[in-house]
PDB file of C-alpha atoms in Angstrom:
ATOM      1  CA  UNK A   1      -3.262  -7.956 -34.194  1.00 66.00           C
ATOM      2  CA  UNK A   2      -4.895 -11.512 -32.199  1.00 77.00           C
ATOM      3  CA  UNK A   3      -3.449 -12.462 -28.876  1.00 90.00           C
ATOM      4  CA  UNK A   4      -5.458 -15.497 -27.452  1.00 96.00           C
ATOM      5  CA  UNK A   5      -4.430 -18.555 -29.483  1.00 96.00           C
ATOM      6  CA  UNK A   6      -6.418 -20.462 -31.985  1.00 96.00           C
ATOM      7  CA  UNK A   7      -6.169 -23.327 -29.775  1.00 96.00           C
ATOM      8  CA  UNK A   8      -7.496 -21.904 -26.297  1.00 97.00           C
ATOM      9  CA  UNK A   9     -10.575 -20.623 -28.438  1.00 98.00           C
ATOM     10  CA  UNK A  10     -11.017 -23.677 -29.931  1.00 97.00           C
ATOM     11  CA  UNK A  11     -10.799 -25.635 -26.337  1.00 97.00           C
ATOM     12  CA  UNK A  12     -13.263 -23.163 -24.910  1.00 97.00           C
ATOM     13  CA  UNK A  13     -15.861 -23.091 -27.501  1.00 97.00           C
ATOM     14  CA  UNK A  14     -15.669 -27.326 -26.942  1.00 97.00           C
ATOM     15  CA  UNK A  15     -15.983 -27.073 -23.269  1.00 96.00           C
ATOM     16  CA  UNK A  16     -18.980 -25.065 -24.048  1.00 95.00           C
ATOM     17  CA  UNK A  17     -20.316 -28.613 -25.212  1.00 95.00           C
ATOM     18  CA  UNK A  18     -19.459 -27.725 -29.034  1.00 94.00           C
ATOM     19  CA  UNK A  19     -18.835 -31.169 -30.812  1.00 92.00           C
ATOM     20  CA  UNK A  20     -17.928 -29.680 -34.395  1.00 96.00           C
ATOM     21  CA  UNK A  21     -16.400 -26.302 -34.179  1.00 97.00           C
ATOM     22  CA  UNK A  22     -15.140 -24.279 -37.718  1.00 98.00           C
ATOM     23  CA  UNK A  23     -12.632 -21.469 -37.870  1.00 98.00           C
ATOM     24  CA  UNK A  24     -15.249 -18.871 -38.300  1.00 98.00           C
ATOM     25  CA  UNK A  25     -16.752 -19.741 -34.557  1.00 98.00           C
ATOM     26  CA  UNK A  26     -12.991 -19.751 -33.274  1.00 98.00           C
ATOM     27  CA  UNK A  27     -12.198 -16.785 -35.337  1.00 98.00           C
ATOM     28  CA  UNK A  28     -15.396 -14.414 -34.168  1.00 98.00           C
ATOM     29  CA  UNK A  29     -15.015 -15.900 -30.302  1.00 98.00           C
ATOM     30  CA  UNK A  30     -11.544 -14.867 -30.189  1.00 98.00           C
ATOM     31  CA  UNK A  31     -12.118 -11.076 -31.135  1.00 98.00           C
ATOM     32  CA  UNK A  32     -14.744 -10.971 -28.880  1.00 98.00           C
ATOM     33  CA  UNK A  33     -12.650 -11.951 -25.954  1.00 98.00           C
ATOM     34  CA  UNK A  34     -10.326  -9.633 -26.819  1.00 98.00           C
ATOM     35  CA  UNK A  35     -12.255  -6.854 -27.248  1.00 97.00           C
ATOM     36  CA  UNK A  36     -14.352  -7.885 -24.065  1.00 97.00           C
ATOM     37  CA  UNK A  37     -10.712  -8.330 -22.235  1.00 98.00           C
ATOM     38  CA  UNK A  38      -9.648  -4.512 -23.782  1.00 97.00           C
ATOM     39  CA  UNK A  39     -12.698  -3.062 -22.286  1.00 97.00           C
ATOM     40  CA  UNK A  40     -12.380  -4.407 -19.091  1.00 98.00           C
ATOM     41  CA  UNK A  41      -8.813  -3.741 -18.659  1.00 98.00           C
ATOM     42  CA  UNK A  42      -9.443   0.123 -20.167  1.00 98.00           C
ATOM     43  CA  UNK A  43     -11.751   0.292 -17.290  1.00 97.00           C
ATOM     44  CA  UNK A  44      -9.715  -1.205 -14.578  1.00 97.00           C
ATOM     45  CA  UNK A  45      -6.689   1.678 -15.849  1.00 97.00           C
ATOM     46  CA  UNK A  46      -9.513   4.512 -15.422  1.00 97.00           C
ATOM     47  CA  UNK A  47     -10.037   2.916 -11.840  1.00 96.00           C
ATOM     48  CA  UNK A  48      -6.745   2.654 -10.946  1.00 95.00           C
ATOM     49  CA  UNK A  49      -5.837   6.344 -12.167  1.00 94.00           C
ATOM     50  CA  UNK A  50      -8.459   7.746 -10.225  1.00 94.00           C
ATOM     51  CA  UNK A  51      -7.095   6.422  -6.984  1.00 92.00           C
ATOM     52  CA  UNK A  52      -3.469   7.216  -8.171  1.00 93.00           C
ATOM     53  CA  UNK A  53      -2.393   3.451  -8.320  1.00 93.00           C
ATOM     54  CA  UNK A  54       0.178   2.600 -11.368  1.00 92.00           C
ATOM     55  CA  UNK A  55      -0.653  -1.055 -11.016  1.00 96.00           C
ATOM     56  CA  UNK A  56      -3.185  -2.734 -12.146  1.00 97.00           C
ATOM     57  CA  UNK A  57      -4.343  -5.641  -9.479  1.00 97.00           C
ATOM     58  CA  UNK A  58      -6.987  -8.290  -9.657  1.00 98.00           C
ATOM     59  CA  UNK A  59      -9.173  -6.474  -7.039  1.00 97.00           C
ATOM     60  CA  UNK A  60      -9.371  -3.449  -9.650  1.00 97.00           C
ATOM     61  CA  UNK A  61     -10.282  -6.012 -12.799  1.00 98.00           C
ATOM     62  CA  UNK A  62     -12.855  -7.595 -10.636  1.00 98.00           C
ATOM     63  CA  UNK A  63     -14.235  -3.475  -9.944  1.00 97.00           C
ATOM     64  CA  UNK A  64     -13.864  -3.729 -13.412  1.00 97.00           C
ATOM     65  CA  UNK A  65     -15.742  -6.711 -13.960  1.00 97.00           C
ATOM     66  CA  UNK A  66     -18.546  -5.485 -11.775  1.00 97.00           C
ATOM     67  CA  UNK A  67     -18.929  -2.493 -13.011  1.00 95.00           C
ATOM     68  CA  UNK A  68     -18.950  -3.613 -16.855  1.00 93.00           C
ATOM     69  CA  UNK A  69     -21.518  -5.928 -16.010  1.00 89.00           C
ATOM     70  CA  UNK A  70     -24.104  -2.941 -14.164  1.00 87.00           C
ATOM     71  CA  UNK A  71     -23.268  -1.262 -17.917  1.00 79.00           C
ATOM     72  CA  UNK A  72     -21.439   1.535 -15.881  1.00 58.00           C
ATOM     73  CA  UNK A  73     -18.321   1.411 -17.404  1.00 50.00           C
TER      74      UNK A  73
ATOM     75  CA  UNK B   1      -7.763 -25.628 -15.930  1.00 66.00           C
ATOM     76  CA  UNK B   2      -6.774 -22.784 -17.852  1.00 77.00           C
ATOM     77  CA  UNK B   3      -6.271 -22.343 -21.769  1.00 89.00           C
ATOM     78  CA  UNK B   4      -5.827 -18.449 -22.096  1.00 96.00           C
ATOM     79  CA  UNK B   5      -2.033 -18.077 -21.461  1.00 96.00           C
ATOM     80  CA  UNK B   6      -0.735 -15.809 -19.289  1.00 96.00           C
ATOM     81  CA  UNK B   7       1.011 -13.780 -21.755  1.00 96.00           C
ATOM     82  CA  UNK B   8      -2.006 -13.530 -23.906  1.00 97.00           C
ATOM     83  CA  UNK B   9      -4.070 -11.800 -20.521  1.00 98.00           C
ATOM     84  CA  UNK B  10      -1.173  -9.441 -19.928  1.00 97.00           C
ATOM     85  CA  UNK B  11      -0.661  -8.094 -23.670  1.00 97.00           C
ATOM     86  CA  UNK B  12      -4.729  -7.411 -22.933  1.00 97.00           C
ATOM     87  CA  UNK B  13      -4.751  -5.788 -20.102  1.00 97.00           C
ATOM     88  CA  UNK B  14      -1.607  -3.471 -21.370  1.00 97.00           C
ATOM     89  CA  UNK B  15      -3.733  -2.815 -25.097  1.00 96.00           C
ATOM     90  CA  UNK B  16      -6.430  -1.392 -22.511  1.00 95.00           C
ATOM     91  CA  UNK B  17      -3.934   1.004 -21.081  1.00 95.00           C
ATOM     92  CA  UNK B  18      -1.945  -0.328 -17.796  1.00 94.00           C
ATOM     93  CA  UNK B  19       1.817   0.118 -17.387  1.00 92.00           C
ATOM     94  CA  UNK B  20       2.468  -2.483 -14.753  1.00 96.00           C
ATOM     95  CA  UNK B  21       0.496  -5.543 -14.463  1.00 97.00           C
ATOM     96  CA  UNK B  22       0.385  -7.690 -11.021  1.00 98.00           C
ATOM     97  CA  UNK B  23      -0.026 -11.008 -11.353  1.00 98.00           C
ATOM     98  CA  UNK B  24      -3.168 -11.179  -9.216  1.00 98.00           C
ATOM     99  CA  UNK B  25      -4.565  -8.413 -12.469  1.00 98.00           C
ATOM    100  CA  UNK B  26      -3.623 -11.557 -15.205  1.00 98.00           C
ATOM    101  CA  UNK B  27      -5.519 -14.263 -12.949  1.00 98.00           C
ATOM    102  CA  UNK B  28      -8.789 -12.410 -12.557  1.00 98.00           C
ATOM    103  CA  UNK B  29      -9.170 -11.508 -16.012  1.00 98.00           C
ATOM    104  CA  UNK B  30      -7.967 -15.273 -17.402  1.00 98.00           C
ATOM    105  CA  UNK B  31     -10.685 -17.185 -15.395  1.00 98.00           C
ATOM    106  CA  UNK B  32     -13.066 -14.163 -16.759  1.00 98.00           C
ATOM    107  CA  UNK B  33     -12.579 -14.360 -20.003  1.00 98.00           C
ATOM    108  CA  UNK B  34     -12.570 -18.047 -20.063  1.00 98.00           C
ATOM    109  CA  UNK B  35     -15.639 -18.470 -17.923  1.00 97.00           C
ATOM    110  CA  UNK B  36     -16.977 -15.523 -20.926  1.00 97.00           C
ATOM    111  CA  UNK B  37     -15.851 -17.619 -23.796  1.00 98.00           C
ATOM    112  CA  UNK B  38     -17.621 -20.716 -22.387  1.00 97.00           C
ATOM    113  CA  UNK B  39     -21.028 -19.203 -21.811  1.00 97.00           C
ATOM    114  CA  UNK B  40     -21.320 -17.982 -25.120  1.00 98.00           C
ATOM    115  CA  UNK B  41     -20.177 -21.225 -26.718  1.00 98.00           C
ATOM    116  CA  UNK B  42     -22.851 -23.034 -24.468  1.00 98.00           C
ATOM    117  CA  UNK B  43     -25.152 -20.202 -25.731  1.00 97.00           C
ATOM    118  CA  UNK B  44     -24.300 -21.342 -29.021  1.00 97.00           C
ATOM    119  CA  UNK B  45     -24.038 -25.205 -28.595  1.00 97.00           C
ATOM    120  CA  UNK B  46     -28.185 -24.901 -28.176  1.00 97.00           C
ATOM    121  CA  UNK B  47     -28.953 -22.503 -30.669  1.00 96.00           C
ATOM    122  CA  UNK B  48     -27.465 -25.044 -33.172  1.00 96.00           C
ATOM    123  CA  UNK B  49     -28.570 -28.086 -31.225  1.00 94.00           C
ATOM    124  CA  UNK B  50     -32.032 -26.412 -31.573  1.00 94.00           C
ATOM    125  CA  UNK B  51     -31.922 -25.925 -35.799  1.00 92.00           C
ATOM    126  CA  UNK B  52     -30.239 -29.517 -35.619  1.00 93.00           C
ATOM    127  CA  UNK B  53     -26.504 -28.256 -36.662  1.00 93.00           C
ATOM    128  CA  UNK B  54     -23.917 -29.869 -35.312  1.00 92.00           C
ATOM    129  CA  UNK B  55     -20.885 -27.760 -36.555  1.00 96.00           C
ATOM    130  CA  UNK B  56     -20.883 -24.453 -33.978  1.00 97.00           C
ATOM    131  CA  UNK B  57     -20.207 -21.934 -37.039  1.00 97.00           C
ATOM    132  CA  UNK B  58     -18.996 -18.065 -36.844  1.00 98.00           C
ATOM    133  CA  UNK B  59     -23.038 -16.722 -37.385  1.00 97.00           C
ATOM    134  CA  UNK B  60     -24.165 -19.068 -34.620  1.00 97.00           C
ATOM    135  CA  UNK B  61     -21.425 -17.586 -32.027  1.00 98.00           C
ATOM    136  CA  UNK B  62     -22.175 -14.176 -33.111  1.00 98.00           C
ATOM    137  CA  UNK B  63     -25.675 -14.885 -32.396  1.00 97.00           C
ATOM    138  CA  UNK B  64     -24.829 -16.281 -29.269  1.00 97.00           C
ATOM    139  CA  UNK B  65     -22.922 -13.283 -27.955  1.00 97.00           C
ATOM    140  CA  UNK B  66     -25.739 -11.275 -29.117  1.00 97.00           C
ATOM    141  CA  UNK B  67     -28.173 -12.803 -27.303  1.00 95.00           C
ATOM    142  CA  UNK B  68     -25.682 -12.826 -24.230  1.00 93.00           C
ATOM    143  CA  UNK B  69     -25.841  -9.281 -24.621  1.00 89.00           C
ATOM    144  CA  UNK B  70     -29.413  -8.521 -24.489  1.00 87.00           C
ATOM    145  CA  UNK B  71     -29.442 -11.004 -21.571  1.00 79.00           C
ATOM    146  CA  UNK B  72     -31.694 -13.622 -22.850  1.00 58.00           C
ATOM    147  CA  UNK B  73     -29.153 -16.567 -22.646  1.00 50.00           C
TER     148      UNK B  73
END
């Protein structure tokens, strides 16, 4: 099941400079963004759990993004 | 301007295992996903332009994702 609407992904691709966007481009980027988001959320959930927090907040997500980019997540 | 709806980002974070999600978590991940998507699209647009294609398709987006992950985009 996908969560990010087709139209949102289409707009994002056009913001990147594309004039014409195929359906397959939208489908591939949609899946990538969802997978990436779930990975970040999973890292964030582990961090929160580690420090005994039940709520994921922006600071935790920011830390999860940094960990992911460092390849340590 | 943001393109990915709040509700979609909230569902993605919950798929990553979070029970409680703060507004700030959604805002931070929303911006990250959009920035990441635009970066992929920009790389894809450059690739397409390089080979004289006007339409961005799924193969081009897949290649852009691989280039980004290799740090060469």
